[in-house]
Coordinates of C-alpha atoms in Angstrom, one line a residue:
X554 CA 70.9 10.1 114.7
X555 CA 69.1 11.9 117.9
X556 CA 67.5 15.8 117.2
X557 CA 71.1 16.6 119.8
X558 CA 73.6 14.8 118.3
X559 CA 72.3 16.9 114.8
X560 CA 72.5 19.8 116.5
X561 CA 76.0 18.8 117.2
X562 CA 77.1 18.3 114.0
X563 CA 75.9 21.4 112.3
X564 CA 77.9 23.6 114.9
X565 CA 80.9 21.5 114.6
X566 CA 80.5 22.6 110.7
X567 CA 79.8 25.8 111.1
X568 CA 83.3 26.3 113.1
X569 CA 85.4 24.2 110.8
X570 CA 83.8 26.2 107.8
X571 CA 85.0 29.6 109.8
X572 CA 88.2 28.1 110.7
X573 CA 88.7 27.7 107.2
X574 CA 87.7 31.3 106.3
X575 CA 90.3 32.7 108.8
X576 CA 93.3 30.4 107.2
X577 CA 92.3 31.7 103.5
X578 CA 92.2 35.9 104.8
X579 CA 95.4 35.1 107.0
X580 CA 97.2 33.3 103.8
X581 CA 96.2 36.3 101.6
X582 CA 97.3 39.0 103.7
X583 CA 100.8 37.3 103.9
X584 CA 100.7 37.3 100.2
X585 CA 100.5 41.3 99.7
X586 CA 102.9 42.9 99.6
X587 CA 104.4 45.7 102.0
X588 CA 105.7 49.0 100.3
X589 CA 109.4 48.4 100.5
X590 CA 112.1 51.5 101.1
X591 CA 112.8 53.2 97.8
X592 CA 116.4 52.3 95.8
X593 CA 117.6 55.7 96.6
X594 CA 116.1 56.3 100.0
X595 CA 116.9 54.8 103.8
X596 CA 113.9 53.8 105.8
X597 CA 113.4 53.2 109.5
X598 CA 109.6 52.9 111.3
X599 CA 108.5 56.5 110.8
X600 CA 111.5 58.4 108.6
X601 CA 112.9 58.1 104.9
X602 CA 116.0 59.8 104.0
X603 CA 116.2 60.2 100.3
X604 CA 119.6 61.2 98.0
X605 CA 120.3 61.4 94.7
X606 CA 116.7 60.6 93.4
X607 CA 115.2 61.7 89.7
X608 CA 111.7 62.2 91.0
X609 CA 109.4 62.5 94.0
X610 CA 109.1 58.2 94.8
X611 CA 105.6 57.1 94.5
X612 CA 105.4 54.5 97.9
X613 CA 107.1 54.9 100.9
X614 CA 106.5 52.4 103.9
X615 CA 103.3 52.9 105.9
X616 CA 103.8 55.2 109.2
X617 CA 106.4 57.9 107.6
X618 CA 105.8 60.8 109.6
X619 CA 109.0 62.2 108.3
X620 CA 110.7 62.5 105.1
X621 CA 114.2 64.5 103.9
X622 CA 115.3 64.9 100.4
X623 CA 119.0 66.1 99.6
X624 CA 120.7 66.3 96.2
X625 CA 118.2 65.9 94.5
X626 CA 118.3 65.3 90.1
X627 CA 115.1 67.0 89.5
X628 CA 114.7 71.3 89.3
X629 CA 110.6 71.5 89.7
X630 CA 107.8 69.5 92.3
X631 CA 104.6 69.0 90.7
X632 CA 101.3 69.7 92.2
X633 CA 100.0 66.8 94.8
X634 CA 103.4 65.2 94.6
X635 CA 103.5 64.2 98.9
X636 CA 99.7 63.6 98.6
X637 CA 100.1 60.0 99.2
X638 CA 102.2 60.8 102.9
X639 CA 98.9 61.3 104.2
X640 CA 100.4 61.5 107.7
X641 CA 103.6 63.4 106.9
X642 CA 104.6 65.8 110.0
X643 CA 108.2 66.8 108.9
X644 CA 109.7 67.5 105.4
X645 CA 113.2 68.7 104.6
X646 CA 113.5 69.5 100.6
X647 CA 117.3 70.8 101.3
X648 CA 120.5 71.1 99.3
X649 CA 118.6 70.9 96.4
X650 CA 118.9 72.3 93.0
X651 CA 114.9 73.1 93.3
X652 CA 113.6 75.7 91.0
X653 CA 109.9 75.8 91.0
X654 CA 107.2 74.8 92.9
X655 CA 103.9 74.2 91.9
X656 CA 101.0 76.2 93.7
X657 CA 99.4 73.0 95.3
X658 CA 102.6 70.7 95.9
X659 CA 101.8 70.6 99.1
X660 CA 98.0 69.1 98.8
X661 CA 96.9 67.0 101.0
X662 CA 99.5 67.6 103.7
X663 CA 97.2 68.3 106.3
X664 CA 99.5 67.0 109.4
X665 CA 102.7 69.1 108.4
X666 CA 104.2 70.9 111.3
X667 CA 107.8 71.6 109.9
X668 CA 108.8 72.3 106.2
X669 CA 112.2 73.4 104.8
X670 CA 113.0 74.4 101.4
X671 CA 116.2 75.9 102.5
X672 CA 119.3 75.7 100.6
X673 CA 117.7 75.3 97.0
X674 CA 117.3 78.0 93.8
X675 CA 114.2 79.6 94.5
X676 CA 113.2 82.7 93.1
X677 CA 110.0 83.0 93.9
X678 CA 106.9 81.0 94.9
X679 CA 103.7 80.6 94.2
X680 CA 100.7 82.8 95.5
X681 CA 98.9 81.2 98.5
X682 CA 101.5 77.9 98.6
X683 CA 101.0 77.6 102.0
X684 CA 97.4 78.5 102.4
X685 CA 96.1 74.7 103.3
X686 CA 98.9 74.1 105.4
X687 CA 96.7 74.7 108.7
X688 CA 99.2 73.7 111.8
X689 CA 102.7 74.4 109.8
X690 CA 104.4 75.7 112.8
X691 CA 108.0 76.2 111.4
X692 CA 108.8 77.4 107.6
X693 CA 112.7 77.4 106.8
X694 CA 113.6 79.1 103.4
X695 CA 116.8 80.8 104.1
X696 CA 119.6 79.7 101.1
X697 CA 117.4 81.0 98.2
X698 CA 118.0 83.6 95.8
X699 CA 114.3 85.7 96.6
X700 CA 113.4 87.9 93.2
X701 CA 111.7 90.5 95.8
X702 CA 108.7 91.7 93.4
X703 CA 105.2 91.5 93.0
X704 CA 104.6 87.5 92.4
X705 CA 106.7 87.8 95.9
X706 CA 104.3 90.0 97.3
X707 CA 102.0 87.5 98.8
X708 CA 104.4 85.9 101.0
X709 CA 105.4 89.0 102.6
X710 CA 101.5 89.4 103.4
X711 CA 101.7 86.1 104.9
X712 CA 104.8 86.3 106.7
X713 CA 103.0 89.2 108.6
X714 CA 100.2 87.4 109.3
X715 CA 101.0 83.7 109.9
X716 CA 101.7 82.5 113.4
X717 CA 104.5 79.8 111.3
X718 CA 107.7 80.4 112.8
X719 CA 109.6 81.9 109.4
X720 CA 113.8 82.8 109.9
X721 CA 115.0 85.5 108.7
X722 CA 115.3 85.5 104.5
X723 CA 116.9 87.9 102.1
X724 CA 116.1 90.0 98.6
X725 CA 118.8 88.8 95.8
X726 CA 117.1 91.2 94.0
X727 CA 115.8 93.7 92.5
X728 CA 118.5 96.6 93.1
X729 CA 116.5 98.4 95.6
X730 CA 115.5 95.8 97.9
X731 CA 118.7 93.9 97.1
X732 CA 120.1 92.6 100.7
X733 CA 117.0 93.8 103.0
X734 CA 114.8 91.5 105.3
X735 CA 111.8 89.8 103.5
X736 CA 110.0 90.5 107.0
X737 CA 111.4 94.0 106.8
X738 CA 108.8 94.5 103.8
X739 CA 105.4 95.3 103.0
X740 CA 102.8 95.1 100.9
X741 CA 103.0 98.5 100.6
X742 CA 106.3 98.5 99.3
X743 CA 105.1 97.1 96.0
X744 CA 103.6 98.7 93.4
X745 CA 102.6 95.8 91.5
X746 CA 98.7 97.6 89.3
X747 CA 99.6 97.4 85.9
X748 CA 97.7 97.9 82.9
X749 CA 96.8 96.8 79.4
X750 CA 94.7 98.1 76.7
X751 CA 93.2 95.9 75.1
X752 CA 90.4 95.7 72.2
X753 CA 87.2 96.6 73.0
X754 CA 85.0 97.2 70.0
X755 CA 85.4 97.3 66.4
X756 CA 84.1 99.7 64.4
X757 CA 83.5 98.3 60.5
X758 CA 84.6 101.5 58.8
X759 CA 88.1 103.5 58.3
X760 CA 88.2 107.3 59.8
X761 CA 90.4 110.1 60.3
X762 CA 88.8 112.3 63.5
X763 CA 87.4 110.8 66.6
X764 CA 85.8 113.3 69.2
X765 CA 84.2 112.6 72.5
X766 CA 81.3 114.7 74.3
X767 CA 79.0 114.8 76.5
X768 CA 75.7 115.8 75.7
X769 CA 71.5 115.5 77.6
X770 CA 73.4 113.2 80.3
X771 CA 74.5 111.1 77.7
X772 CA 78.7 109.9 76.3
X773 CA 79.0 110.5 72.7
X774 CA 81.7 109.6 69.9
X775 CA 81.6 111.3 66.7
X776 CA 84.1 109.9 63.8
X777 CA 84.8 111.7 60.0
X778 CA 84.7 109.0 57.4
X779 CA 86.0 110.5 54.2
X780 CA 85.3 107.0 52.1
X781 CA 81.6 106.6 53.4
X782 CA 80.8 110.4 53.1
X783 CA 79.6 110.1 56.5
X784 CA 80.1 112.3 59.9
X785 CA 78.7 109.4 62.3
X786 CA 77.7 109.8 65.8
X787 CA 77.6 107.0 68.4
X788 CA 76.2 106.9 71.6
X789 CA 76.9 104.5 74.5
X790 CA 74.5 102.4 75.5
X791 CA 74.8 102.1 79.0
X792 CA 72.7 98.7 79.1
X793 CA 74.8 96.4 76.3
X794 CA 77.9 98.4 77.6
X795 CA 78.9 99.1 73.8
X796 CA 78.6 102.2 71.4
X797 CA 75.7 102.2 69.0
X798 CA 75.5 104.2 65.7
X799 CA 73.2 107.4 66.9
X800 CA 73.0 109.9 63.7
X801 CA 74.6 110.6 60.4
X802 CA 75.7 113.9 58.8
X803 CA 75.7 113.3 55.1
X804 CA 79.3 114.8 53.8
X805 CA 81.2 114.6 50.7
X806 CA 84.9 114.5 52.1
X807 CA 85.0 115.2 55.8
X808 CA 87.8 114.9 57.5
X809 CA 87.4 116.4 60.8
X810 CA 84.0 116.4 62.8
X811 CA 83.9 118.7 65.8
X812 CA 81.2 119.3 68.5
X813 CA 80.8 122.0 70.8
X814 CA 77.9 122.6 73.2
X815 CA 77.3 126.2 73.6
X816 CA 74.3 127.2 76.1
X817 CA 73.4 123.7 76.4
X818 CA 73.0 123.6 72.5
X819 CA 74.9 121.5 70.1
X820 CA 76.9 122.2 67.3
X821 CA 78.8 120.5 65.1
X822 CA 81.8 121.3 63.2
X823 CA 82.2 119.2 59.6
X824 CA 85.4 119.8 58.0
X825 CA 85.3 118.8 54.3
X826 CA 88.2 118.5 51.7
X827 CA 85.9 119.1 49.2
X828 CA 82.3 121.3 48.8
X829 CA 82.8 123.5 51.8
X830 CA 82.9 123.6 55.5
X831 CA 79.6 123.9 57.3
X832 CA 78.4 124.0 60.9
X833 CA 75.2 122.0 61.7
X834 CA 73.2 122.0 65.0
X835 CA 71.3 119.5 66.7
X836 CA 67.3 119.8 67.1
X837 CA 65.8 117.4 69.8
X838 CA 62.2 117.6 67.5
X839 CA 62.7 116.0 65.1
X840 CA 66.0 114.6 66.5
X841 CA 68.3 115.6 63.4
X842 CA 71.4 117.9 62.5
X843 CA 70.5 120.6 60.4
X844 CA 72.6 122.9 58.6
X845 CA 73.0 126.4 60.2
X846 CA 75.9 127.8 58.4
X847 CA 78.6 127.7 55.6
X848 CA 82.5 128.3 56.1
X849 CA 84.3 131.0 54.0
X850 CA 86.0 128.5 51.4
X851 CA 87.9 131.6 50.1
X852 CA 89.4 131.4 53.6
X853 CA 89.9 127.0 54.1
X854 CA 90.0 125.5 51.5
X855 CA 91.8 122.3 52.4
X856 CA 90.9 121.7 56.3
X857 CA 93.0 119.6 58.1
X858 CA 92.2 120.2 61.9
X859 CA 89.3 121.9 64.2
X860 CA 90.2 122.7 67.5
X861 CA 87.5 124.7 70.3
X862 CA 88.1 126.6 72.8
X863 CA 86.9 129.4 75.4
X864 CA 88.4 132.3 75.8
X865 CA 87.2 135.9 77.9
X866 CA 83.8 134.0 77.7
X867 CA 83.5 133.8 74.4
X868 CA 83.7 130.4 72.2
X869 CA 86.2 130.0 69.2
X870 CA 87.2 127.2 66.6
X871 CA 90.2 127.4 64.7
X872 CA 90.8 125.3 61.6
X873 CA 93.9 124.5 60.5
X874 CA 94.5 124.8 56.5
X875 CA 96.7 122.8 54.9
X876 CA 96.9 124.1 51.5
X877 CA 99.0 126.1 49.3
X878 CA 96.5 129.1 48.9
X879 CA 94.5 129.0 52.1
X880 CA 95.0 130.6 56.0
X881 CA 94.6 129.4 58.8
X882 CA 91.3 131.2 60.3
X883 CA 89.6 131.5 63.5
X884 CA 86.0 132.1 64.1
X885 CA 84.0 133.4 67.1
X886 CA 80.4 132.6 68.3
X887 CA 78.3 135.5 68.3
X888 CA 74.5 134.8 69.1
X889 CA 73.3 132.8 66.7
X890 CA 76.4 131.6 64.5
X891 CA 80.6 131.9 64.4
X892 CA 81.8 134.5 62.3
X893 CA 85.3 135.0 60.6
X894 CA 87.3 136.4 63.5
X895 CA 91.4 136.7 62.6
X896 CA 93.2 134.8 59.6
X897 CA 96.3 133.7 61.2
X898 CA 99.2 133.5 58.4
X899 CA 98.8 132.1 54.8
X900 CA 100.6 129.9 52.7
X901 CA 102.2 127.5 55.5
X902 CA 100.5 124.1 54.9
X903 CA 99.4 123.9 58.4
X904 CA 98.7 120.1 59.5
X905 CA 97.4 121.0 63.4
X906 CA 96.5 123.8 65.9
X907 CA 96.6 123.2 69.8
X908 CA 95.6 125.4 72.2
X909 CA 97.1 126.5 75.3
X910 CA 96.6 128.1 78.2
X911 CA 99.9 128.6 80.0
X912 CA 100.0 131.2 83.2
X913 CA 96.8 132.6 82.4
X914 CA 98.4 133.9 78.7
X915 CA 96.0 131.9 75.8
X916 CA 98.6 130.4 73.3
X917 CA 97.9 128.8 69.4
X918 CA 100.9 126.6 68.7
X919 CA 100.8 125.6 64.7
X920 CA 102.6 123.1 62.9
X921 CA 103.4 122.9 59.6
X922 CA 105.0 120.9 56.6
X923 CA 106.8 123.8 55.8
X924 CA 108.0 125.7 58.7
X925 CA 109.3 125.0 61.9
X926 CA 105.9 125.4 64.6
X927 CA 104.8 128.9 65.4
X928 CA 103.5 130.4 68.3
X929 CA 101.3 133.1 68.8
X930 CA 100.0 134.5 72.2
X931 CA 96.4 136.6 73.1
X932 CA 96.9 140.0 73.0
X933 CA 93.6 141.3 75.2
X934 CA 93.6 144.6 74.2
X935 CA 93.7 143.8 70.3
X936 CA 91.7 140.9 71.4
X937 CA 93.9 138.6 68.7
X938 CA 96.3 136.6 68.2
X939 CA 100.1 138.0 67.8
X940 CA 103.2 136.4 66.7
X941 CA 105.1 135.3 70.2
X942 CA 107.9 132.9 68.4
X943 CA 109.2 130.0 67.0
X944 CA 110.3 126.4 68.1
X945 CA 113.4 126.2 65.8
X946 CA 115.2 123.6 64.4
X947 CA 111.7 121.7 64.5
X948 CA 110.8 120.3 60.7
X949 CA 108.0 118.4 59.1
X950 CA 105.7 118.9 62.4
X951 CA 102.5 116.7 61.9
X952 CA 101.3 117.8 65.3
X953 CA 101.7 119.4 68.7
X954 CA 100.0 118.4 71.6
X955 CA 100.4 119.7 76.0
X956 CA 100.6 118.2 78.9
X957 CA 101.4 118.6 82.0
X958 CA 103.3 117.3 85.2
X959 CA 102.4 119.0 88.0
X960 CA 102.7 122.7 87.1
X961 CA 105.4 121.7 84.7
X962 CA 104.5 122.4 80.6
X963 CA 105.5 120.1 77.9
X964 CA 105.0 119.5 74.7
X965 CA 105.0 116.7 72.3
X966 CA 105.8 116.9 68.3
X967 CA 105.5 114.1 66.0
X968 CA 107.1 113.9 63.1
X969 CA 106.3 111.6 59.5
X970 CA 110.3 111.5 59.3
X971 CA 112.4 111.5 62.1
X972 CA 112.2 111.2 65.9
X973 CA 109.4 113.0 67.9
X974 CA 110.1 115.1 70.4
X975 CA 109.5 115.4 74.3
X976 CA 110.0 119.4 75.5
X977 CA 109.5 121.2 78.5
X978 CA 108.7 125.0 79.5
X979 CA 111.6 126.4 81.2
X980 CA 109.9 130.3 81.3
X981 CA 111.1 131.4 78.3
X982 CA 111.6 128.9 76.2
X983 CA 110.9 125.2 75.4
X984 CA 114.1 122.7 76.1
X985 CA 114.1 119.7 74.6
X986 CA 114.2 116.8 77.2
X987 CA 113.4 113.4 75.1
X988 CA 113.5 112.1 71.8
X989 CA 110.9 109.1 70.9
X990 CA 111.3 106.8 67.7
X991 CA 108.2 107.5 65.6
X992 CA 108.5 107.0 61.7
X993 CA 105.4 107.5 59.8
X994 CA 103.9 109.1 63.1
X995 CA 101.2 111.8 62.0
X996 CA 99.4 112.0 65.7
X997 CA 100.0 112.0 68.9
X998 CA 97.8 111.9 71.7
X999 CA 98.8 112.4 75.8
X1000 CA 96.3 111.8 78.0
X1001 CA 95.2 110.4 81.8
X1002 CA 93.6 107.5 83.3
X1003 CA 93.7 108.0 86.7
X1004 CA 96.9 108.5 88.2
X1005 CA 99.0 107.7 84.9
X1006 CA 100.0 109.6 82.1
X1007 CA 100.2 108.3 79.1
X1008 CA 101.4 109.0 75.6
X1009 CA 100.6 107.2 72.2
X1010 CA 102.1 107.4 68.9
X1011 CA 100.5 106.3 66.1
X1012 CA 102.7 105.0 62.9
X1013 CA 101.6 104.2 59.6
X1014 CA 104.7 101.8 59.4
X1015 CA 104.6 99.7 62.1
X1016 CA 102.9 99.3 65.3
X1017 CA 102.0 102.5 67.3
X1018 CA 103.2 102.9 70.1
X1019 CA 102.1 103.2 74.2
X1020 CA 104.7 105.1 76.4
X1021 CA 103.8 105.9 80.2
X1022 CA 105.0 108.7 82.1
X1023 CA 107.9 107.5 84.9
X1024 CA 107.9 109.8 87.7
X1025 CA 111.4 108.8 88.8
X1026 CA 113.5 109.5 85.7
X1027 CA 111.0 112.5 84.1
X1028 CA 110.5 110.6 80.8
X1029 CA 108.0 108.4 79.0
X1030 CA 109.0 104.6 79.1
X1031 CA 107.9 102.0 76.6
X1032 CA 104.8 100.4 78.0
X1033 CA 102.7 98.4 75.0
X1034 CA 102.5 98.6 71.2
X1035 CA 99.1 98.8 69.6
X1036 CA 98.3 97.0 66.3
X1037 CA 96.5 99.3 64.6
X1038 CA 96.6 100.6 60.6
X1039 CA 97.7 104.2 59.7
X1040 CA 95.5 105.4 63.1
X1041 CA 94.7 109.2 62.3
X1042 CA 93.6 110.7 65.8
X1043 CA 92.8 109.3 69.4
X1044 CA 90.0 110.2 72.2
X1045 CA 89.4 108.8 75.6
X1046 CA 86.2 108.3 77.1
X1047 CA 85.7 107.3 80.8
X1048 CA 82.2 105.8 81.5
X1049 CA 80.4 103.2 83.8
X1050 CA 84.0 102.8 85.2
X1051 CA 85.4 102.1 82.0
X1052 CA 88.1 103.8 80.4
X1053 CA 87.7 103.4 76.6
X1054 CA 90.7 105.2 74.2
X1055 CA 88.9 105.0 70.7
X1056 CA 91.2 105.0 67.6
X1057 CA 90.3 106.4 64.4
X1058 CA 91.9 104.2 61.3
X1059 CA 92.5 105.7 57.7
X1060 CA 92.8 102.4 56.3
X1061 CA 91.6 99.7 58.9
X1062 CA 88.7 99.2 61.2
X1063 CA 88.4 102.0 63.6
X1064 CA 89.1 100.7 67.0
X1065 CA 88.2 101.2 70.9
X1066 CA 90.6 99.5 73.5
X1067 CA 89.7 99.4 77.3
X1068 CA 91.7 100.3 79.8
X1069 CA 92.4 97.3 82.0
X1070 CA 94.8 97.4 85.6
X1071 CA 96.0 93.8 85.9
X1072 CA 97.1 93.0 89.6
X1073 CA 100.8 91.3 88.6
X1074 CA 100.8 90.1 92.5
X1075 CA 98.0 88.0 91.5
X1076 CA 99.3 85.9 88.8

């Protein structure tokens, strides 16, 4: 055969051999299959109308643009469920029994210009469910049953902010936005920063006084530990953000522990059950406590609480006896120690002595297992304290501690047996306004973090209890319950823009919980 006629035949093979190639590709792609309409759907070029169907179907024809589902027999859409309608423009989820959405249901849905959810049993939605939806031009959710609060509050954020055409929807609830405009809302409308304590260190011994102070630029703790024979100071490390054990004062039996800084030098309080009372002060070289002066134990003889204060200048403690034989006695810094200054009446079994200064008149309010709580007033002249009166029909008084609201007085008193009691000043007298649950309560503690009041009651029964002031009804609420064993007393602490509430326990660890605000529009 010639070099041409060669040449010939190769190309002749070469196109049979593609001609063949083609046939095999073209007979394959008959062979696949095309995505046929779903059972419960009806298809045409570029729309499926679905009815009736148990799930989300998982193939549609090629070139659906459009897609309605009515009647639906499922209540929630999973996340990425119309992922595979890559080029869906219009979905209508309507007439539905649909009661949750998940947050990214709509994934992937990067050509949708229209969506309805109307006419299903929405509550509420997820945050930022439309967030990826770039040119959604027209939302539709009118028919739902909106729960206007703060996992709601997001969407009324958006709603003011999107360019997405939104009808008008309305609050089913709560009572106070029940019937009003979604787009008649805002963010400001919800008050949706909560809180939580939670646990924030343990400490591995029990207690049964907690005192904060500051001291040299530093945040310190103090705790009485009767079983270790220990008054322990902590210190917070502002590097590890955690307290660390600082100094000891070696004590048979204390049960209260209380620091005062007079002209910028410390002193320390130890209450004991058992071998005295003494007050210690603090020496920078060498760093130690040392003893500076004994207690009359003819006068206490079975302390039970300290409590400092100032007063026309001067600084006092008063300890609160609780036994049989002893008084009640207050002493007054002079120079270089306190010395006895005014017994305060015997044979009462005091548990607890607040002080109070109430339009500019310096109160002692003193409760006892034996007597209702007494009250005695500063006389100036005499420069002691006189009987002023009683709060009757008040028994088995553990402890009473102040507060106020505003400008208004009030009073808490816990009792072992029996509810505690919430009372306010009315000018003369105190009226009761509130009774809290509390048996097996022996403290109470009121205090502030920021812009809340709160109240906790400890129980040696059960769990103590959180309460948090409610400015619209003028009473403590239930907020959180604390798991915590026979807690004795409570301080809070506020440092490196943490609020820490330390718990002393008498027979469990001795606990400090951090204050946390939890944004519920966030979950």
């Amino acid at each position: 055969m010639s070099e041409c006629g060669s040449r010939w035949m190769i190309r002749f093979l070469v196109v049979v051999v593609f001609c063949l190639v083609l046939c095999m590709e073209e007979a394959s792609s008959k062979k696949a299959k095309i995505p046929r309409c779903p059972a419960t759907c009806s298809c045409t070029k570029d729309s499926a109308f679905c009815v009736d169907t148990k799930a989300i179907p998982k193939s549609f024809p090629p070139g659906i643009i459009s897609l309605t589902m009515v009647n639906a027999a499922f209540t929630t859409i999973p996340e990425g469920a119309f992922s595979h309608l890559t080029l869906l423009q219009f979905l209508f989820i309507e007439n539905n029994d649909i009661q949750a959405l998940s947050k990214y249901t709509f994934r992937g849905l990067k050509s949708l210009t229209h969506l309805s959810l109307s006419n299903n049993n929405l509550q509420t939605l997820p945050r930022d469910l439309f967030k990826n939806l770039d040119i959604l031009t027209d939302l539709d959710l009118r028919g739902n049953s909106f729960l206007c609060d703060c996992k709601i509050k997001w969407l009324v954020d958006w709603i003011e902010k999107t360019n997405t055409t939104v009808p008008a929807v309305y609050c089913a609830s709560p009572f106070e936005f029940q019937g009003r405009r979604v787009h008649d809302l805002t963010p400001r409308d919800f008050n949706c920063i909560s809180a939580d304590f939670a646990v924030y260190e343990t400490f591995p011994f029990h207690s049964v006084s907690v005192e904060s102070y500051d001291f040299s630029g530093d945040q310190f703790v103090t705790f009485a530990q009767p079983d270790s024979g220990y008054c322990t100071v902590y210190v917070w490390d502002h590097v590890e953000m955690i307290f660390r054990k600082f100094h000891n004062i070696t004590s048979r039996s204390a049960v209260y522990c209380k620091p005062v800084v007079i002209n910028n030098t410390l002193h320390m309080v130890v209450a004991q059950l058992f071998g005295g009372s003494h007050i210690y002060k603090w020496e920078d070289a060498p760093q130690r406590f040392i003893k500076i002066q004994d207690i009359d134990t003819t006068r206490v003889r079975k302390p039970n609480f300290v409590e400092t204060f100032l007063l026309d200048g001067e600084w006092y403690f008063v300890v609160a006896d609780s036994s049989k034989a002893g008084s009640t006695s207050i002493y007054r810094w002079n120079s270089n120690g306190f010395y006895s200054h005014q017994s305060l009446h015997p044979w009462h079994r005091d548990t607890h002595v607040e002080f109070i200064d109430a339009g500019g008149k310096p109160h002692l309010i003193l409760s006892s297992a034996s007597q209702p709580p007494i009250i005695y007033q500063w006389n100036p002249s005499q420069k002691q304290f006189t009987f002023h009166s009683q709060i009757t029909e008040m028994a088995d008084i553990q402890m009473v501690k102040h507060f106020w609201v505003r400008r208004a007085l009030y009073l808490c008193l816990t009792r072992f047996i029996g509810d505690s009691k919430i009372m306010r000043w009315e000018g003369q007298r105190f009226v009761e306004i509130q009774t809290l649950p509390s048996r097996g309560s022996m403290v109470v503690y009121p205090f502030t973090v920021g812009p809340r009041l709160y109240l906790i009651l400890g129980s040696d029964f059960s769990f103590s209890k959180v309460y948090l002031w409610d400015d619209l009804t003028q009473r403590f609420q239930p907020f959180q319950e604390l798991n915590m064993r026979a807690p004795r007393a409570f301080s809070l602490i506020s440092v490196d823009n943490k609020d820490i509430l330390l718990a002393a326990s008498f027979k469990g660890n001795t606990l400090a919980y951090q204050h946390l605000l939890v944004d519920l529009s966030a979950k």
